[in-house]
Amino acid sequence: MMSWEFFREWFLPGIWITIQVLVYSAVLSAVVAFVIGTLRTSRFWIVRFLAGAYFEIFRGMSALIFMFWMAFAVPLMLGWQFVPLWSGTLALGLTYGAYGSEIVRGALAAVPAAQREAGIALSFTRWQRLRRIELPQAFPEMVPPFNNLLIELLKGTSLVSVIAVADMTFAGNLLRLAKNESAPIYTLLLVLYFILAFILTRLMRMLERRAKAGVGRAPEKRNGLLSRKLSPSGESMQASTQGAGGLG
Amino acid sequence: MTFDWEVVEDFMPRFLDGVLVTLQALALGTLIAFALGLVWAMAQRAPQRWVRWPVTAVTEFIRNTPLLVQLFFLFYVVPQWGPSMSPLTTGIVGLGLHYSTYTAEVYRAGIDGVPVGQWEAAKALSLSRGRTWSSVILPQAIRRVVPALGNYVVAMLKDSPMIAVIGALDMLGEARQFSNETFTTEAITIVGVAFIVIAYPASLLIRVLERRLVNNT
């Protein structure tokens, strides 16, 4: 049976690696999401086209295959050697960043056109409008779908085990080989992921409440509250289709 | 950086085998996900608490844990208690089970979207519970969730390579084996490109479907 010794020696470092991969790839995908998402609203068609192509390519790709490719094919082709942790993080960040860019683009598109026009009337530059008008208003809309995406990313981190990053899943597989038993190991592993997801959901909900409190202070308060009140079920529908859109 | 087309030629027959296996896993996995998801969604609306509660707990658990670990669990743990399954069968069951928890949410949203008056009308006509579901609620609910379900088919396609990790010879499985035998990288590149080539038209198709259905309602 599994003992505390084994847990401490194998799973604890694995949990730590999983958290590291999660944090690094979440930061990377947030950056990618904001850059690609805002570029997809650019005035110049070529910029829009390139950012859109990025989105379509990564949305159409399987994260696992991309990870294999980053870990084995790219080093062979270029003659470089990546640390597995970084190929894994890069693959996850670039893939989930593409899903996130759709969230950013959608939220920006949902900002009332009059707000953009007001910015133009004040002769704000494009960057000023984005930073001071559009993104602050779009942000609260992005938080719930981004939380869903973060849970997807947490589950996605298990993929790094196939390129020999010693995360939780990798520790579980090693233990199965070493101890020749699987039921307690994989059950524990599933429970650990569930607990991590649970903690993450709680953390994010706290953040979400803060973001909503922020909307309360913003001038478009009435608008935001009204749309939420009108469609409680519509919101859940949107959340589920948003998740699908992000994934699919 | 070189790309050797002769290697690609050698890989082609096995690639096509892999494509067939991927499509097979996708088709059967979709069937399971669509059918089981509907069962979950209806069970979550059951009047009995002892049905609702465990179903919600199980689906939440499956949704919040990684498919990859679930596949390991199905492949290494389940045979100790019950039937042992081939890697492909395990993969199909795993994909179907995992995505059924997502489709359950989609169905749930669709069922919630059916106006309350429809339930009341069915009650007023004293339709049985089964009849209410089959003739009144589901026909209205399923129509509006088709695009969202379609998105999950594309998502499932992209997660299907995970079955290679437990040894199924799908597109990625074949590519991995081929690369290990020949020490080349072309096979994995080809499979990656193939995914984009398949997934892009599929998602376009769903967008068209979405627009059609929205216009018709």
CSV table of C-alpha atoms in Angstrom, one decimal:
chain,number,residue,atom,x,y,z
A,1,MET,CA,0.0,0.0,0.0
A,2,MET,CA,0.9,3.6,-0.3
A,3,SER,CA,2.6,5.0,2.7
A,4,TRP,CA,3.2,8.5,3.9
A,5,GLU,CA,6.9,8.1,3.0
A,6,PHE,CA,6.0,7.4,-0.6
A,7,PHE,CA,3.6,10.3,-0.7
A,8,ARG,CA,6.2,12.7,0.7
A,9,GLU,CA,9.0,11.4,-1.5
A,10,TRP,CA,7.1,11.1,-4.8
A,11,PHE,CA,3.9,13.0,-4.8
A,12,LEU,CA,4.8,16.2,-3.0
A,13,PRO,CA,7.6,17.2,-5.4
A,14,GLY,CA,5.1,16.3,-8.2
A,15,ILE,CA,2.4,18.6,-6.8
A,16,TRP,CA,5.0,21.3,-6.7
A,17,ILE,CA,6.0,20.8,-10.3
A,18,THR,CA,2.3,20.7,-11.3
A,19,ILE,CA,1.8,24.1,-9.6
A,20,GLN,CA,4.9,25.5,-11.2
A,21,VAL,CA,3.8,24.4,-14.7
A,22,LEU,CA,0.3,25.8,-14.0
A,23,VAL,CA,1.5,29.2,-12.9
A,24,TYR,CA,4.1,29.7,-15.7
A,25,SER,CA,1.7,28.5,-18.4
A,26,ALA,CA,-1.2,30.6,-17.0
A,27,VAL,CA,1.0,33.7,-17.0
A,28,LEU,CA,2.2,33.0,-20.5
A,29,SER,CA,-1.3,32.2,-21.8
A,30,ALA,CA,-2.7,35.4,-20.2
A,31,VAL,CA,-0.1,37.5,-22.0
A,32,VAL,CA,-0.7,35.7,-25.3
A,33,ALA,CA,-4.5,36.0,-24.8
A,34,PHE,CA,-4.3,39.8,-24.3
A,35,VAL,CA,-1.8,40.4,-27.1
A,36,ILE,CA,-3.6,38.2,-29.7
A,37,GLY,CA,-7.0,39.2,-28.5
A,38,THR,CA,-6.4,42.9,-28.9
A,39,LEU,CA,-4.5,42.5,-32.1
A,40,ARG,CA,-7.6,40.7,-33.5
A,41,THR,CA,-9.5,44.0,-33.1
A,42,SER,CA,-6.8,46.0,-35.0
A,43,ARG,CA,-7.6,48.5,-37.7
A,44,PHE,CA,-5.1,46.9,-40.1
A,45,TRP,CA,-6.4,43.8,-41.9
A,46,ILE,CA,-3.0,42.2,-42.1
A,47,VAL,CA,-2.6,42.4,-38.3
A,48,ARG,CA,-6.1,41.0,-37.8
A,49,PHE,CA,-5.5,38.3,-40.3
A,50,LEU,CA,-2.2,37.2,-38.7
A,51,ALA,CA,-3.6,37.2,-35.2
A,52,GLY,CA,-6.7,35.3,-36.5
A,53,ALA,CA,-4.4,32.8,-38.1
A,54,TYR,CA,-2.6,32.2,-34.8
A,55,PHE,CA,-5.9,31.6,-33.2
A,56,GLU,CA,-7.2,29.2,-35.8
A,57,ILE,CA,-3.9,27.2,-35.9
A,58,PHE,CA,-3.6,26.7,-32.2
A,59,ARG,CA,-7.3,26.1,-31.8
A,60,GLY,CA,-7.2,23.4,-34.4
A,61,MET,CA,-4.1,21.7,-32.9
A,62,SER,CA,-4.0,19.1,-30.3
A,63,ALA,CA,-2.1,20.3,-27.3
A,64,LEU,CA,-0.6,16.9,-26.8
A,65,ILE,CA,0.8,16.6,-30.3
A,66,PHE,CA,2.1,20.2,-30.1
A,67,MET,CA,3.9,19.2,-26.8
A,68,PHE,CA,5.5,16.1,-28.4
A,69,TRP,CA,6.5,18.3,-31.3
A,70,MET,CA,8.1,20.9,-29.1
A,71,ALA,CA,9.8,18.3,-27.0
A,72,PHE,CA,11.1,16.0,-29.6
A,73,ALA,CA,10.8,17.3,-33.2
A,74,VAL,CA,11.9,20.9,-32.6
A,75,PRO,CA,15.1,20.1,-30.7
A,76,LEU,CA,16.0,17.6,-33.4
A,77,MET,CA,15.3,19.9,-36.3
A,78,LEU,CA,17.0,22.9,-34.8
A,79,GLY,CA,19.7,21.1,-32.9
A,80,TRP,CA,18.7,22.8,-29.7
A,81,GLN,CA,17.9,21.2,-26.4
A,82,PHE,CA,15.0,22.5,-24.4
A,83,VAL,CA,14.4,21.7,-20.7
A,84,PRO,CA,11.3,19.5,-20.8
A,85,LEU,CA,9.6,21.8,-18.2
A,86,TRP,CA,9.9,24.7,-20.6
A,87,SER,CA,8.8,22.9,-23.8
A,88,GLY,CA,5.7,21.8,-21.8
A,89,THR,CA,5.0,25.2,-20.4
A,90,LEU,CA,5.5,26.8,-23.8
A,91,ALA,CA,3.2,24.4,-25.5
A,92,LEU,CA,0.5,24.8,-22.9
A,93,GLY,CA,0.9,28.6,-22.8
A,94,LEU,CA,0.7,29.1,-26.5
A,95,THR,CA,-2.3,26.7,-26.9
A,96,TYR,CA,-4.4,28.0,-24.0
A,97,GLY,CA,-3.4,31.6,-24.9
A,98,ALA,CA,-5.2,31.1,-28.2
A,99,TYR,CA,-8.4,30.0,-26.4
A,100,GLY,CA,-8.0,33.0,-24.1
A,101,SER,CA,-7.6,35.4,-27.1
A,102,GLU,CA,-11.2,34.5,-28.1
A,103,ILE,CA,-12.4,35.5,-24.6
A,104,VAL,CA,-10.6,38.8,-24.8
A,105,ARG,CA,-11.8,39.5,-28.3
A,106,GLY,CA,-15.4,38.6,-27.4
A,107,ALA,CA,-15.3,40.8,-24.3
A,108,LEU,CA,-13.8,43.8,-26.3
A,109,ALA,CA,-16.5,43.3,-28.9
A,110,ALA,CA,-19.2,43.5,-26.2
A,111,VAL,CA,-18.1,47.0,-25.0
A,112,PRO,CA,-20.7,49.4,-26.3
A,113,ALA,CA,-19.6,51.1,-29.5
A,114,ALA,CA,-20.4,54.5,-28.0
A,115,GLN,CA,-17.6,54.0,-25.5
A,116,ARG,CA,-15.1,53.6,-28.3
A,117,GLU,CA,-16.6,56.6,-30.1
A,118,ALA,CA,-16.4,58.7,-27.0
A,119,GLY,CA,-12.7,57.8,-26.8
A,120,ILE,CA,-12.2,58.8,-30.5
A,121,ALA,CA,-14.1,62.1,-29.8
A,122,LEU,CA,-11.7,62.8,-27.0
A,123,SER,CA,-8.9,62.1,-29.5
A,124,PHE,CA,-7.4,59.3,-27.5
A,125,THR,CA,-4.9,57.2,-29.3
A,126,ARG,CA,-5.8,53.6,-30.0
A,127,TRP,CA,-3.6,52.4,-27.2
A,128,GLN,CA,-5.1,55.0,-24.7
A,129,ARG,CA,-8.6,53.9,-25.7
A,130,LEU,CA,-7.7,50.2,-25.1
A,131,ARG,CA,-6.0,50.8,-21.8
A,132,ARG,CA,-8.3,53.4,-20.3
A,133,ILE,CA,-11.7,52.7,-21.8
A,134,GLU,CA,-12.2,49.3,-23.5
A,135,LEU,CA,-10.1,46.9,-21.5
A,136,PRO,CA,-11.3,48.1,-18.0
A,137,GLN,CA,-14.9,47.7,-19.1
A,138,ALA,CA,-14.3,44.4,-20.8
A,139,PHE,CA,-12.3,42.9,-17.9
A,140,PRO,CA,-15.2,41.9,-15.7
A,141,GLU,CA,-16.8,40.1,-18.6
A,142,MET,CA,-13.6,38.1,-19.1
A,143,VAL,CA,-13.3,36.8,-15.6
A,144,PRO,CA,-15.8,33.9,-15.5
A,145,PRO,CA,-14.7,32.4,-18.8
A,146,PHE,CA,-11.0,32.8,-17.9
A,147,ASN,CA,-11.7,30.9,-14.7
A,148,ASN,CA,-13.1,28.0,-16.7
A,149,LEU,CA,-10.1,28.2,-18.9
A,150,LEU,CA,-7.8,28.0,-15.8
A,151,ILE,CA,-9.4,24.8,-14.7
A,152,GLU,CA,-8.9,23.4,-18.2
A,153,LEU,CA,-5.3,24.5,-18.0
A,154,LEU,CA,-4.9,22.7,-14.7
A,155,LYS,CA,-6.1,19.5,-16.2
A,156,GLY,CA,-3.9,20.2,-19.3
A,157,THR,CA,-0.8,20.3,-17.1
A,158,SER,CA,-1.1,16.5,-16.7
A,159,LEU,CA,0.0,16.3,-20.4
A,160,VAL,CA,3.6,17.4,-19.5
A,161,SER,CA,4.0,14.0,-17.9
A,162,VAL,CA,4.3,12.4,-21.4
A,163,ILE,CA,7.4,14.5,-22.2
A,164,ALA,CA,9.0,13.4,-18.9
A,165,VAL,CA,8.4,16.4,-16.7
A,166,ALA,CA,8.1,15.0,-13.2
A,167,ASP,CA,4.7,16.4,-12.3
A,168,MET,CA,2.0,14.6,-10.3
A,169,THR,CA,0.9,12.4,-13.1
A,170,PHE,CA,4.5,11.4,-13.9
A,171,ALA,CA,5.0,10.5,-10.2
A,172,GLY,CA,1.9,8.4,-10.3
A,173,ASN,CA,3.1,6.5,-13.4
A,174,LEU,CA,6.6,6.0,-11.9
A,175,LEU,CA,5.0,4.7,-8.7
A,176,ARG,CA,2.8,2.2,-10.6
A,177,LEU,CA,5.9,0.8,-12.3
A,178,ALA,CA,7.9,0.7,-9.0
A,179,LYS,CA,5.2,-0.7,-6.7
A,180,ASN,CA,3.2,-2.7,-9.3
A,181,GLU,CA,-0.1,-1.5,-8.0
A,182,SER,CA,-2.4,1.0,-9.6
A,183,ALA,CA,-5.7,1.4,-7.8
A,184,PRO,CA,-4.6,3.5,-4.8
A,185,ILE,CA,-2.2,5.6,-6.9
A,186,TYR,CA,-4.5,6.7,-9.6
A,187,THR,CA,-7.4,7.2,-7.2
A,188,LEU,CA,-5.2,9.5,-5.1
A,189,LEU,CA,-4.0,11.3,-8.3
A,190,LEU,CA,-7.6,12.0,-9.4
A,191,VAL,CA,-8.5,13.2,-5.9
A,192,LEU,CA,-5.5,15.5,-5.8
A,193,TYR,CA,-6.4,17.0,-9.1
A,194,PHE,CA,-10.0,17.5,-7.9
A,195,ILE,CA,-8.8,19.2,-4.7
A,196,LEU,CA,-6.5,21.5,-6.7
A,197,ALA,CA,-9.3,22.4,-9.0
A,198,PHE,CA,-11.6,23.0,-6.1
A,199,ILE,CA,-9.1,25.3,-4.4
A,200,LEU,CA,-8.5,27.1,-7.7
A,201,THR,CA,-12.2,27.6,-8.2
A,202,ARG,CA,-12.6,29.1,-4.8
A,203,LEU,CA,-9.7,31.5,-5.3
A,204,MET,CA,-11.0,32.6,-8.6
A,205,ARG,CA,-14.5,33.1,-7.3
A,206,MET,CA,-13.0,35.5,-4.7
A,207,LEU,CA,-11.3,37.4,-7.5
A,208,GLU,CA,-14.5,37.4,-9.5
A,209,ARG,CA,-16.4,39.0,-6.6
A,210,ARG,CA,-13.8,41.7,-6.5
A,211,ALA,CA,-14.0,42.3,-10.2
A,212,LYS,CA,-17.7,42.6,-9.9
A,213,ALA,CA,-17.4,45.0,-7.0
A,214,GLY,CA,-15.2,47.0,-9.4
A,215,VAL,CA,-18.0,47.2,-12.0
A,216,GLY,CA,-20.3,48.6,-9.3
A,217,ARG,CA,-18.1,51.6,-9.0
A,218,ALA,CA,-17.7,52.1,-12.7
A,219,PRO,CA,-20.1,54.5,-14.6
A,220,GLU,CA,-21.7,51.7,-16.6
A,221,LYS,CA,-23.1,50.2,-13.4
A,222,ARG,CA,-26.7,50.1,-14.5
A,223,ASN,CA,-25.9,48.4,-17.7
A,224,GLY,CA,-23.9,45.6,-16.1
A,225,LEU,CA,-26.4,44.9,-13.3
A,226,LEU,CA,-29.3,44.9,-15.7
A,227,SER,CA,-27.8,42.4,-18.1
A,228,ARG,CA,-27.0,40.0,-15.3
A,229,LYS,CA,-30.4,40.3,-13.8
A,230,LEU,CA,-32.2,39.7,-17.0
A,231,SER,CA,-30.6,36.4,-17.8
A,232,PRO,CA,-29.6,34.1,-15.0
A,233,SER,CA,-30.0,31.0,-17.1
A,234,GLY,CA,-28.7,32.9,-20.1
A,235,GLU,CA,-25.5,33.4,-18.2
A,236,SER,CA,-25.0,29.7,-17.5
A,237,MET,CA,-25.7,29.0,-21.2
A,238,GLN,CA,-23.2,31.5,-22.2
A,239,ALA,CA,-20.7,30.1,-19.7
A,240,SER,CA,-21.1,26.6,-21.1
A,241,THR,CA,-20.9,27.7,-24.7
A,242,GLN,CA,-18.0,29.9,-24.0
A,243,GLY,CA,-16.2,27.0,-22.6
A,244,ALA,CA,-17.0,25.0,-25.6
A,245,GLY,CA,-15.9,27.8,-27.9
A,246,GLY,CA,-12.6,28.1,-26.0
A,247,LEU,CA,-12.0,24.4,-26.3
A,248,GLY,CA,-13.4,23.6,-29.7
B,1,MET,CA,16.2,22.1,-40.7
B,2,THR,CA,15.2,19.6,-43.3
B,3,PHE,CA,12.0,18.0,-44.2
B,4,ASP,CA,12.4,14.6,-45.9
B,5,TRP,CA,9.6,13.8,-48.2
B,6,GLU,CA,10.8,10.2,-48.6
B,7,VAL,CA,10.2,9.6,-44.9
B,8,VAL,CA,6.7,11.1,-45.4
B,9,GLU,CA,6.0,8.6,-48.2
B,10,ASP,CA,7.1,5.7,-45.9
B,11,PHE,CA,4.8,7.0,-43.2
B,12,MET,CA,1.7,7.4,-45.3
B,13,PRO,CA,0.2,4.0,-45.1
B,14,ARG,CA,0.5,3.9,-41.3
B,15,PHE,CA,-0.7,7.5,-41.1
B,16,LEU,CA,-3.9,6.4,-42.9
B,17,ASP,CA,-4.4,3.5,-40.5
B,18,GLY,CA,-4.0,6.0,-37.7
B,19,VAL,CA,-6.5,8.4,-39.2
B,20,LEU,CA,-9.1,5.5,-39.3
B,21,VAL,CA,-8.5,4.7,-35.7
B,22,THR,CA,-8.8,8.3,-34.7
B,23,LEU,CA,-12.0,8.7,-36.6
B,24,GLN,CA,-13.3,5.5,-35.0
B,25,ALA,CA,-12.5,6.7,-31.5
B,26,LEU,CA,-14.1,10.0,-32.3
B,27,ALA,CA,-17.3,8.6,-33.7
B,28,LEU,CA,-17.9,6.1,-30.9
B,29,GLY,CA,-16.7,8.5,-28.2
B,30,THR,CA,-19.2,11.1,-29.5
B,31,LEU,CA,-22.0,8.5,-29.4
B,32,ILE,CA,-21.3,7.7,-25.8
B,33,ALA,CA,-20.8,11.4,-24.8
B,34,PHE,CA,-24.1,12.5,-26.4
B,35,ALA,CA,-26.1,9.6,-25.0
B,36,LEU,CA,-24.6,9.5,-21.6
B,37,GLY,CA,-24.7,13.3,-21.3
B,38,LEU,CA,-28.4,13.3,-21.8
B,39,VAL,CA,-28.8,10.7,-19.1
B,40,TRP,CA,-26.8,12.8,-16.7
B,41,ALA,CA,-28.7,16.0,-17.5
B,42,MET,CA,-32.1,14.3,-17.0
B,43,ALA,CA,-30.9,12.6,-13.8
B,44,GLN,CA,-29.9,15.9,-12.5
B,45,ARG,CA,-33.5,17.0,-12.9
B,46,ALA,CA,-34.9,14.0,-11.2
B,47,PRO,CA,-37.4,14.7,-8.4
B,48,GLN,CA,-35.6,12.2,-6.0
B,49,ARG,CA,-32.6,13.7,-4.2
B,50,TRP,CA,-30.8,10.3,-4.0
B,51,VAL,CA,-30.6,10.3,-7.8
B,52,ARG,CA,-29.7,14.0,-8.3
B,53,TRP,CA,-27.0,14.3,-5.7
B,54,PRO,CA,-24.7,11.4,-6.6
B,55,VAL,CA,-25.0,12.1,-10.3
B,56,THR,CA,-24.0,15.7,-9.7
B,57,ALA,CA,-21.1,14.6,-7.6
B,58,VAL,CA,-19.8,12.1,-10.1
B,59,THR,CA,-20.1,14.4,-13.1
B,60,GLU,CA,-18.4,17.3,-11.2
B,61,PHE,CA,-15.6,14.9,-10.2
B,62,ILE,CA,-15.1,13.7,-13.8
B,63,ARG,CA,-15.2,17.2,-15.2
B,64,ASN,CA,-12.6,18.6,-12.8
B,65,THR,CA,-10.0,15.9,-13.2
B,66,PRO,CA,-7.7,15.3,-16.3
B,67,LEU,CA,-8.7,13.0,-19.1
B,68,LEU,CA,-5.2,11.6,-19.2
B,69,VAL,CA,-5.3,10.4,-15.6
B,70,GLN,CA,-8.8,9.0,-16.2
B,71,LEU,CA,-7.4,7.0,-19.1
B,72,PHE,CA,-4.7,5.6,-16.9
B,73,PHE,CA,-7.3,4.8,-14.3
B,74,LEU,CA,-9.5,3.0,-16.8
B,75,PHE,CA,-6.6,1.2,-18.3
B,76,TYR,CA,-4.6,0.0,-15.2
B,77,VAL,CA,-7.2,-0.1,-12.4
B,78,VAL,CA,-10.5,-1.1,-13.9
B,79,PRO,CA,-9.2,-4.5,-15.3
B,80,GLN,CA,-8.4,-5.5,-11.7
B,81,TRP,CA,-12.1,-5.5,-10.9
B,82,GLY,CA,-13.8,-6.1,-14.2
B,83,PRO,CA,-13.2,-6.7,-17.8
B,84,SER,CA,-9.9,-5.8,-19.3
B,85,MET,CA,-10.2,-3.6,-22.4
B,86,SER,CA,-8.0,-3.0,-25.4
B,87,PRO,CA,-6.3,0.4,-25.5
B,88,LEU,CA,-8.7,1.6,-28.2
B,89,THR,CA,-11.8,0.5,-26.3
B,90,THR,CA,-10.4,2.1,-23.1
B,91,GLY,CA,-9.8,5.3,-25.0
B,92,ILE,CA,-13.3,5.4,-26.5
B,93,VAL,CA,-14.9,4.8,-23.1
B,94,GLY,CA,-12.6,7.4,-21.5
B,95,LEU,CA,-13.3,10.0,-24.1
B,96,GLY,CA,-17.0,9.3,-24.1
B,97,LEU,CA,-17.3,9.4,-20.3
B,98,HIS,CA,-15.2,12.5,-19.9
B,99,TYR,CA,-17.1,14.5,-22.5
B,100,SER,CA,-20.5,13.3,-21.4
B,101,THR,CA,-20.0,15.5,-18.3
B,102,TYR,CA,-19.5,18.5,-20.6
B,103,THR,CA,-22.4,17.6,-22.9
B,104,ALA,CA,-24.6,17.2,-19.7
B,105,GLU,CA,-24.0,20.9,-18.9
B,106,VAL,CA,-24.9,21.8,-22.5
B,107,TYR,CA,-28.1,19.8,-22.3
B,108,ARG,CA,-28.9,21.2,-18.9
B,109,ALA,CA,-28.6,24.8,-20.3
B,110,GLY,CA,-30.9,23.7,-23.2
B,111,ILE,CA,-33.4,22.2,-20.9
B,112,ASP,CA,-33.4,25.3,-18.6
B,113,GLY,CA,-34.1,27.3,-21.7
B,114,VAL,CA,-37.4,25.6,-22.4
B,115,PRO,CA,-40.1,28.0,-21.1
B,116,VAL,CA,-41.8,26.9,-17.8
B,117,GLY,CA,-45.1,27.1,-19.6
B,118,GLN,CA,-44.2,24.0,-21.6
B,119,TRP,CA,-43.8,22.0,-18.5
B,120,GLU,CA,-47.1,23.3,-17.1
B,121,ALA,CA,-48.8,22.6,-20.4
B,122,ALA,CA,-47.6,19.0,-20.3
B,123,LYS,CA,-48.9,18.7,-16.8
B,124,ALA,CA,-52.2,20.2,-17.7
B,125,LEU,CA,-52.6,17.6,-20.4
B,126,SER,CA,-51.7,15.0,-17.7
B,127,LEU,CA,-48.8,13.6,-19.9
B,128,SER,CA,-46.7,11.1,-18.1
B,129,ARG,CA,-43.2,12.1,-17.1
B,130,GLY,CA,-41.6,10.0,-19.9
B,131,ARG,CA,-44.0,11.5,-22.4
B,132,THR,CA,-43.3,15.0,-21.2
B,133,TRP,CA,-39.5,14.5,-21.7
B,134,SER,CA,-39.7,12.7,-25.1
B,135,SER,CA,-42.5,14.7,-26.8
B,136,VAL,CA,-42.3,18.2,-25.2
B,137,ILE,CA,-39.1,19.1,-23.6
B,138,LEU,CA,-36.3,17.3,-25.4
B,139,PRO,CA,-37.3,18.2,-29.0
B,140,GLN,CA,-37.2,21.9,-28.0
B,141,ALA,CA,-34.1,21.6,-25.9
B,142,ILE,CA,-31.9,19.6,-28.2
B,143,ARG,CA,-32.4,21.8,-31.2
B,144,ARG,CA,-30.8,24.8,-29.5
B,145,VAL,CA,-27.8,23.0,-28.2
B,146,VAL,CA,-26.7,21.4,-31.4
B,147,PRO,CA,-23.9,24.0,-32.1
B,148,ALA,CA,-22.6,23.7,-28.6
B,149,LEU,CA,-22.5,19.9,-28.9
B,150,GLY,CA,-20.7,20.3,-32.2
B,151,ASN,CA,-18.0,22.3,-30.5
B,152,TYR,CA,-17.4,19.5,-28.1
B,153,VAL,CA,-16.9,17.1,-31.0
B,154,VAL,CA,-14.1,19.3,-32.2
B,155,ALA,CA,-12.7,19.4,-28.7
B,156,MET,CA,-12.9,15.7,-28.5
B,157,LEU,CA,-11.0,15.3,-31.8
B,158,LYS,CA,-8.2,17.4,-30.3
B,159,ASP,CA,-8.1,15.3,-27.1
B,160,SER,CA,-8.2,12.0,-28.9
B,161,PRO,CA,-4.4,11.8,-29.3
B,162,MET,CA,-4.3,11.1,-25.6
B,163,ILE,CA,-5.4,7.5,-26.2
B,164,ALA,CA,-1.9,7.0,-27.8
B,165,VAL,CA,-0.4,7.3,-24.3
B,166,ILE,CA,-2.1,4.1,-23.2
B,167,GLY,CA,-1.0,2.4,-26.4
B,168,ALA,CA,-3.8,2.9,-28.9
B,169,LEU,CA,-2.5,3.2,-32.5
B,170,ASP,CA,-4.3,6.4,-33.5
B,171,MET,CA,-2.7,9.1,-35.6
B,172,LEU,CA,-0.3,10.1,-32.8
B,173,GLY,CA,0.3,6.5,-31.8
B,174,GLU,CA,1.4,5.5,-35.3
B,175,ALA,CA,3.5,8.7,-35.5
B,176,ARG,CA,5.2,8.0,-32.2
B,177,GLN,CA,6.0,4.4,-33.2
B,178,PHE,CA,7.3,5.4,-36.6
B,179,SER,CA,9.5,8.2,-35.1
B,180,ASN,CA,11.0,5.8,-32.6
B,181,GLU,CA,11.8,3.3,-35.3
B,182,THR,CA,13.3,5.7,-37.8
B,183,PHE,CA,14.6,8.5,-35.6
B,184,THR,CA,12.8,11.1,-37.7
B,185,THR,CA,10.5,14.0,-36.8
B,186,GLU,CA,8.4,14.3,-39.9
B,187,ALA,CA,5.7,12.0,-38.8
B,188,ILE,CA,4.7,14.1,-35.7
B,189,THR,CA,4.8,17.2,-37.8
B,190,ILE,CA,2.5,15.6,-40.4
B,191,VAL,CA,0.0,14.6,-37.7
B,192,GLY,CA,0.0,18.0,-36.2
B,193,VAL,CA,-0.7,19.6,-39.5
B,194,ALA,CA,-3.4,17.0,-40.2
B,195,PHE,CA,-5.2,18.0,-37.0
B,196,ILE,CA,-5.4,21.6,-38.1
B,197,VAL,CA,-6.5,20.6,-41.6
B,198,ILE,CA,-9.3,18.5,-40.1
B,199,ALA,CA,-10.3,20.8,-37.2
B,200,TYR,CA,-10.5,24.1,-39.1
B,201,PRO,CA,-13.2,23.0,-41.6
B,202,ALA,CA,-15.0,21.3,-38.8
B,203,SER,CA,-15.2,24.4,-36.7
B,204,LEU,CA,-16.3,26.4,-39.8
B,205,LEU,CA,-19.1,23.9,-40.3
B,206,ILE,CA,-20.2,24.4,-36.8
B,207,ARG,CA,-20.3,28.1,-37.1
B,208,VAL,CA,-22.5,27.8,-40.2
B,209,LEU,CA,-24.7,25.4,-38.3
B,210,GLU,CA,-24.9,27.8,-35.4
B,211,ARG,CA,-26.0,30.7,-37.7
B,212,ARG,CA,-28.6,28.6,-39.4
B,213,LEU,CA,-30.2,27.4,-36.1
B,214,VAL,CA,-30.1,30.9,-34.6
B,215,ASN,CA,-31.9,32.3,-37.7
B,216,ASN,CA,-34.5,29.6,-37.6
B,217,THR,CA,-35.6,30.0,-34.0
